[in-house]
Tab-separated table of C-alpha atoms in Angstrom:
chain	number	residue	atom	x	y	z
A	1	UNK	CA	24.617	-23.235	-6.495
A	2	UNK	CA	26.161	-24.685	-3.385
A	3	UNK	CA	29.277	-22.374	-3.890
A	4	UNK	CA	26.607	-19.485	-4.615
A	5	UNK	CA	24.723	-20.267	-1.675
A	6	UNK	CA	27.680	-20.504	0.998
A	7	UNK	CA	29.228	-16.831	-1.050
A	8	UNK	CA	26.131	-15.031	-0.519
A	9	UNK	CA	23.517	-16.633	2.178
A	10	UNK	CA	26.192	-18.296	4.677
A	11	UNK	CA	29.581	-16.308	4.921
A	12	UNK	CA	27.956	-13.018	5.023
A	13	UNK	CA	26.185	-14.147	7.919
A	14	UNK	CA	22.328	-14.096	6.079
A	15	UNK	CA	21.851	-17.347	6.487
A	16	UNK	CA	19.658	-16.602	9.620
A	17	UNK	CA	17.853	-14.166	7.993
A	18	UNK	CA	16.663	-16.311	5.119
A	19	UNK	CA	15.348	-19.263	7.819
A	20	UNK	CA	13.642	-16.428	9.109
A	21	UNK	CA	11.863	-15.157	5.992
A	22	UNK	CA	10.919	-19.134	5.064
A	23	UNK	CA	9.588	-19.882	8.494
A	24	UNK	CA	7.920	-16.818	8.320
A	25	UNK	CA	6.002	-17.269	4.819
A	26	UNK	CA	5.413	-21.039	5.729
A	27	UNK	CA	4.098	-19.916	9.193
A	28	UNK	CA	1.301	-17.123	7.635
A	29	UNK	CA	0.324	-19.983	5.004
A	30	UNK	CA	-0.086	-23.000	7.631
A	31	UNK	CA	-1.907	-20.435	9.706
A	32	UNK	CA	-4.267	-18.964	7.066
A	33	UNK	CA	-5.574	-22.217	5.573
A	34	UNK	CA	-6.216	-23.303	9.206
A	35	UNK	CA	-8.495	-20.356	10.332
A	36	UNK	CA	-9.965	-20.630	6.600
A	37	UNK	CA	-10.817	-24.653	7.506
A	38	UNK	CA	-12.199	-23.476	11.325
A	39	UNK	CA	-14.312	-20.907	9.080
A	40	UNK	CA	-15.715	-23.077	6.940
A	41	UNK	CA	-16.271	-25.743	9.685
A	42	UNK	CA	-13.997	-28.362	7.300
A	43	UNK	CA	-11.168	-30.238	9.242
A	44	UNK	CA	-9.908	-31.636	12.747
A	45	UNK	CA	-9.349	-28.286	13.904
A	46	UNK	CA	-11.494	-25.975	15.985
A	47	UNK	CA	-10.576	-22.425	17.927
A	48	UNK	CA	-8.500	-22.810	21.059
A	49	UNK	CA	-10.193	-21.860	24.269
A	50	UNK	CA	-9.901	-21.360	27.747
A	51	UNK	CA	-12.328	-20.509	30.629
A	52	UNK	CA	-14.556	-18.924	27.762
A	53	UNK	CA	-12.214	-17.180	26.466
A	54	UNK	CA	-11.092	-17.356	22.775
A	55	UNK	CA	-6.928	-17.484	22.787
A	56	UNK	CA	-6.101	-15.510	19.780
A	57	UNK	CA	-3.081	-17.491	17.805
A	58	UNK	CA	-1.070	-13.901	18.468
A	59	UNK	CA	-0.703	-15.072	21.879
A	60	UNK	CA	1.435	-17.827	21.307
A	61	UNK	CA	3.417	-15.297	18.499
A	62	UNK	CA	4.553	-12.720	20.781
A	63	UNK	CA	5.931	-15.685	23.221
A	64	UNK	CA	7.760	-16.790	20.245
A	65	UNK	CA	8.825	-13.757	19.023
A	66	UNK	CA	10.527	-12.356	22.021
A	67	UNK	CA	12.384	-16.068	22.770
A	68	UNK	CA	13.392	-15.478	19.098
A	69	UNK	CA	14.280	-12.567	19.132
A	70	UNK	CA	16.331	-12.278	22.657
A	71	UNK	CA	17.862	-15.817	21.552
A	72	UNK	CA	18.962	-14.199	18.242
A	73	UNK	CA	20.420	-11.123	19.232
A	74	UNK	CA	22.704	-13.966	21.804
A	75	UNK	CA	23.522	-16.197	19.760
A	76	UNK	CA	25.334	-14.272	16.572
A	77	UNK	CA	24.974	-14.247	12.372
A	78	UNK	CA	26.367	-17.579	12.446
A	79	UNK	CA	25.709	-21.457	14.221
A	80	UNK	CA	23.128	-24.036	15.186
A	81	UNK	CA	21.835	-21.559	18.059
A	82	UNK	CA	21.541	-18.666	15.403
A	83	UNK	CA	19.706	-20.789	12.815
A	84	UNK	CA	17.369	-22.390	15.689
A	85	UNK	CA	16.205	-18.460	17.059
A	86	UNK	CA	15.427	-17.589	13.749
A	87	UNK	CA	13.531	-20.135	12.708
A	88	UNK	CA	11.470	-19.331	16.310
A	89	UNK	CA	11.205	-15.681	15.406
A	90	UNK	CA	9.736	-15.924	12.197
A	91	UNK	CA	7.065	-18.238	13.218
A	92	UNK	CA	6.377	-16.299	15.995
A	93	UNK	CA	6.475	-13.312	13.591
A	94	UNK	CA	3.934	-14.801	11.287
A	95	UNK	CA	0.846	-16.169	13.990
A	96	UNK	CA	1.857	-12.231	15.376
A	97	UNK	CA	1.396	-10.493	12.292
A	98	UNK	CA	-1.340	-12.396	10.569
A	99	UNK	CA	-3.254	-10.415	13.415
A	100	UNK	CA	-1.489	-7.706	13.155
A	101	UNK	CA	-5.416	-5.959	12.415
A	102	UNK	CA	-6.614	-6.941	15.816
A	103	UNK	CA	-3.732	-5.594	17.106
A	104	UNK	CA	-4.208	-2.278	15.771
A	105	UNK	CA	-7.694	-2.202	16.159
A	106	UNK	CA	-7.983	-3.908	19.608
A	107	UNK	CA	-10.652	-6.022	18.284
A	108	UNK	CA	-11.600	-8.761	16.156
A	109	UNK	CA	-11.783	-7.927	12.633
A	110	UNK	CA	-9.913	-10.514	11.644
A	111	UNK	CA	-12.951	-11.364	8.561
A	112	UNK	CA	-13.334	-7.787	7.991
A	113	UNK	CA	-12.618	-5.080	5.749
A	114	UNK	CA	-10.449	-4.043	8.296
A	115	UNK	CA	-8.702	-7.458	8.224
A	116	UNK	CA	-7.282	-7.053	5.038
A	117	UNK	CA	-4.659	-4.973	6.576
A	118	UNK	CA	-2.743	-8.035	8.096
A	119	UNK	CA	-2.236	-9.618	4.819
A	120	UNK	CA	-1.079	-6.443	3.260
A	121	UNK	CA	1.881	-6.253	5.882
A	122	UNK	CA	2.949	-10.099	5.822
A	123	UNK	CA	3.339	-9.513	2.052
A	124	UNK	CA	5.179	-6.049	2.888
A	125	UNK	CA	7.254	-7.499	5.597
A	126	UNK	CA	8.083	-10.334	3.523
A	127	UNK	CA	8.640	-8.435	0.320
A	128	UNK	CA	11.262	-6.049	2.919
A	129	UNK	CA	12.774	-8.925	4.280
A	130	UNK	CA	13.710	-10.489	0.486
A	131	UNK	CA	14.559	-7.239	-0.772
A	132	UNK	CA	17.466	-6.840	2.628
A	133	UNK	CA	18.403	-10.207	1.524
A	134	UNK	CA	19.073	-9.511	-1.691
A	135	UNK	CA	21.688	-6.771	-0.642
A	136	UNK	CA	19.736	-3.356	-0.570
A	137	UNK	CA	20.770	-2.078	2.907
A	138	UNK	CA	18.317	1.014	4.653
A	139	UNK	CA	18.160	4.431	3.415
A	140	UNK	CA	20.762	3.414	0.279
A	141	UNK	CA	23.506	2.865	2.233
A	142	UNK	CA	24.515	-0.213	0.408
A	143	UNK	CA	24.893	2.043	-2.813
A	144	UNK	CA	27.498	4.246	-1.613
A	145	UNK	CA	31.573	3.298	-2.225
A	146	UNK	CA	34.123	2.625	0.532
A	147	UNK	CA	35.719	5.652	-0.079
A	148	UNK	CA	32.063	7.612	0.292
A	149	UNK	CA	31.277	5.728	3.328
A	150	UNK	CA	34.896	6.941	4.678
A	151	UNK	CA	33.800	10.674	4.339
A	152	UNK	CA	31.604	11.453	7.146
A	153	UNK	CA	30.033	14.740	5.551
A	154	UNK	CA	28.975	12.800	2.629
A	155	UNK	CA	27.221	9.406	4.470
A	156	UNK	CA	25.503	11.215	7.146
A	157	UNK	CA	24.627	13.789	3.921
A	158	UNK	CA	23.323	10.471	2.047
A	159	UNK	CA	21.563	9.484	5.341
A	160	UNK	CA	19.765	12.432	5.976
A	161	UNK	CA	18.554	13.209	2.497
A	162	UNK	CA	17.631	10.168	1.993
A	163	UNK	CA	15.535	9.447	5.265
A	164	UNK	CA	13.626	13.403	4.421
A	165	UNK	CA	12.498	11.687	0.705
A	166	UNK	CA	10.931	8.641	2.800
A	167	UNK	CA	9.459	11.067	5.844
A	168	UNK	CA	7.795	13.499	3.007
A	169	UNK	CA	6.789	10.268	1.237
A	170	UNK	CA	4.729	9.400	4.194
A	171	UNK	CA	3.386	12.328	5.156
A	172	UNK	CA	2.257	12.657	1.648
A	173	UNK	CA	-0.284	9.489	2.380
A	174	UNK	CA	1.867	6.964	0.571
A	175	UNK	CA	2.660	4.500	3.449
A	176	UNK	CA	3.612	1.291	0.876
A	177	UNK	CA	5.981	3.357	-0.757
A	178	UNK	CA	7.594	4.916	2.243
A	179	UNK	CA	8.406	1.446	3.994
A	180	UNK	CA	10.013	0.431	0.266
A	181	UNK	CA	11.650	3.784	-0.226
A	182	UNK	CA	13.821	2.760	2.867
A	183	UNK	CA	15.514	0.344	0.866
A	184	UNK	CA	15.143	1.028	-2.465
A	185	UNK	CA	15.814	5.290	-2.796
A	186	UNK	CA	14.235	5.279	-6.192
A	187	UNK	CA	11.006	4.482	-4.787
A	188	UNK	CA	10.884	7.394	-2.271
A	189	UNK	CA	12.227	10.049	-4.833
A	190	UNK	CA	9.149	9.007	-6.931
A	191	UNK	CA	6.648	8.804	-3.906
A	192	UNK	CA	8.237	12.778	-2.706
A	193	UNK	CA	7.558	14.513	-6.045
A	194	UNK	CA	4.338	12.811	-6.684
A	195	UNK	CA	1.358	14.399	-5.281
A	196	UNK	CA	0.059	14.089	-2.305
A	197	UNK	CA	-2.922	11.981	-1.735
A	198	UNK	CA	-6.208	13.452	-0.576
A	199	UNK	CA	-6.142	13.596	3.575
A	200	UNK	CA	-2.848	12.993	4.305
A	201	UNK	CA	-1.106	15.691	6.313
A	202	UNK	CA	0.709	17.238	3.067
A	203	UNK	CA	-2.570	17.698	1.090
A	204	UNK	CA	-4.209	19.640	4.493
A	205	UNK	CA	-1.337	22.019	5.861
A	206	UNK	CA	0.120	22.623	2.209
A	207	UNK	CA	-2.438	22.644	-0.536
A	208	UNK	CA	-5.344	24.066	1.555
A	209	UNK	CA	-4.904	26.995	-0.412
A	210	UNK	CA	-3.572	25.161	-3.629
A	211	UNK	CA	-7.066	24.561	-5.722
A	212	UNK	CA	-5.646	23.193	-8.278
A	213	UNK	CA	-2.988	21.247	-6.674
A	214	UNK	CA	-5.470	19.538	-4.553
A	215	UNK	CA	-7.821	18.577	-7.476
A	216	UNK	CA	-5.161	17.259	-9.258
A	217	UNK	CA	-4.305	15.370	-6.707
A	218	UNK	CA	-7.557	14.415	-6.434
A	219	UNK	CA	-8.017	12.800	-9.770
A	220	UNK	CA	-5.150	11.689	-9.705
A	221	UNK	CA	-6.378	9.254	-6.375
A	222	UNK	CA	-8.895	8.307	-8.033
A	223	UNK	CA	-7.337	7.166	-11.293
A	224	UNK	CA	-5.113	5.515	-9.375
A	225	UNK	CA	-7.399	3.767	-7.146
A	226	UNK	CA	-10.071	2.952	-9.806
A	227	UNK	CA	-6.806	0.432	-11.372
A	228	UNK	CA	-5.257	-0.506	-8.299
A	229	UNK	CA	-7.881	-1.201	-5.669
A	230	UNK	CA	-9.365	-4.268	-7.299
A	231	UNK	CA	-6.153	-5.849	-8.309
A	232	UNK	CA	-4.826	-5.460	-4.407
A	233	UNK	CA	-8.255	-6.312	-3.369
A	234	UNK	CA	-8.517	-10.051	-5.313
A	235	UNK	CA	-4.906	-10.682	-4.558
A	236	UNK	CA	-6.071	-10.148	-0.637
A	237	UNK	CA	-8.886	-12.971	-1.602
A	238	UNK	CA	-6.581	-15.035	-2.941
A	239	UNK	CA	-4.026	-14.932	0.250
A	240	UNK	CA	-6.292	-14.325	3.024
A	241	UNK	CA	-9.627	-15.946	1.755
A	242	UNK	CA	-11.921	-12.651	2.374
A	243	UNK	CA	-13.895	-13.838	-0.434
A	244	UNK	CA	-15.478	-17.552	0.910
A	245	UNK	CA	-18.541	-17.901	2.087
A	246	UNK	CA	-19.587	-19.346	5.516
A	247	UNK	CA	-21.744	-22.013	6.318
A	248	UNK	CA	-25.315	-20.808	6.934
A	249	UNK	CA	-23.948	-16.797	7.055
A	250	UNK	CA	-23.716	-16.234	3.082
A	251	UNK	CA	-20.817	-13.964	1.850
A	252	UNK	CA	-17.962	-12.314	4.559
A	253	UNK	CA	-18.831	-9.390	4.604
A	254	UNK	CA	-16.771	-7.061	2.545
């Protein structure tokens, strides 16, 4: 195990990324636990305020992310400095993305329906970093042989094709598949080939006169959402605590 860890994590310079991912996930878990205790009125934790202004944890998160990011750039991929700054960056990123919905909506939507976006972004970010640790590279570069990389035309063509597939998936309204497709080209291929989601740019502009395609898109989206939205919401409830009751307030908004 030690030899594998040294050969696959330490020697390639992936240890800072692993430390950043670990601190990122742990920070998110601890932060969610603390906020759930505060919301339930349990434990010694309280909201932080200054001059009547509630200080959201995204504020120290931004500071730590900036410090960790610049420190990581200046310290390289090996050594104690790289490890320390990676941990600082991971902690900051965990605090920031836990309030991603607040940044997106410029409103305190932490416990609302819109607040679920924070949990989704955190899970997606952790999955992407884990894939990168596993050896996946953006736009399928890792799938190319050494000879193909030396051939500039083949190299550039592969990048362009994979980028177009990701872009098509994105404009078809499949954000999750587009993001994952940057590391796993097969996911982008599936997203680009399948019908666009209703309301997406692709559906509005290219299905305007294709009534059959628009109808099939709506039916397929309805079936997909009926099957998976409930599962996703349950996972978000388990991770984020949206379903928990607040003393004196009844159920949280759904």
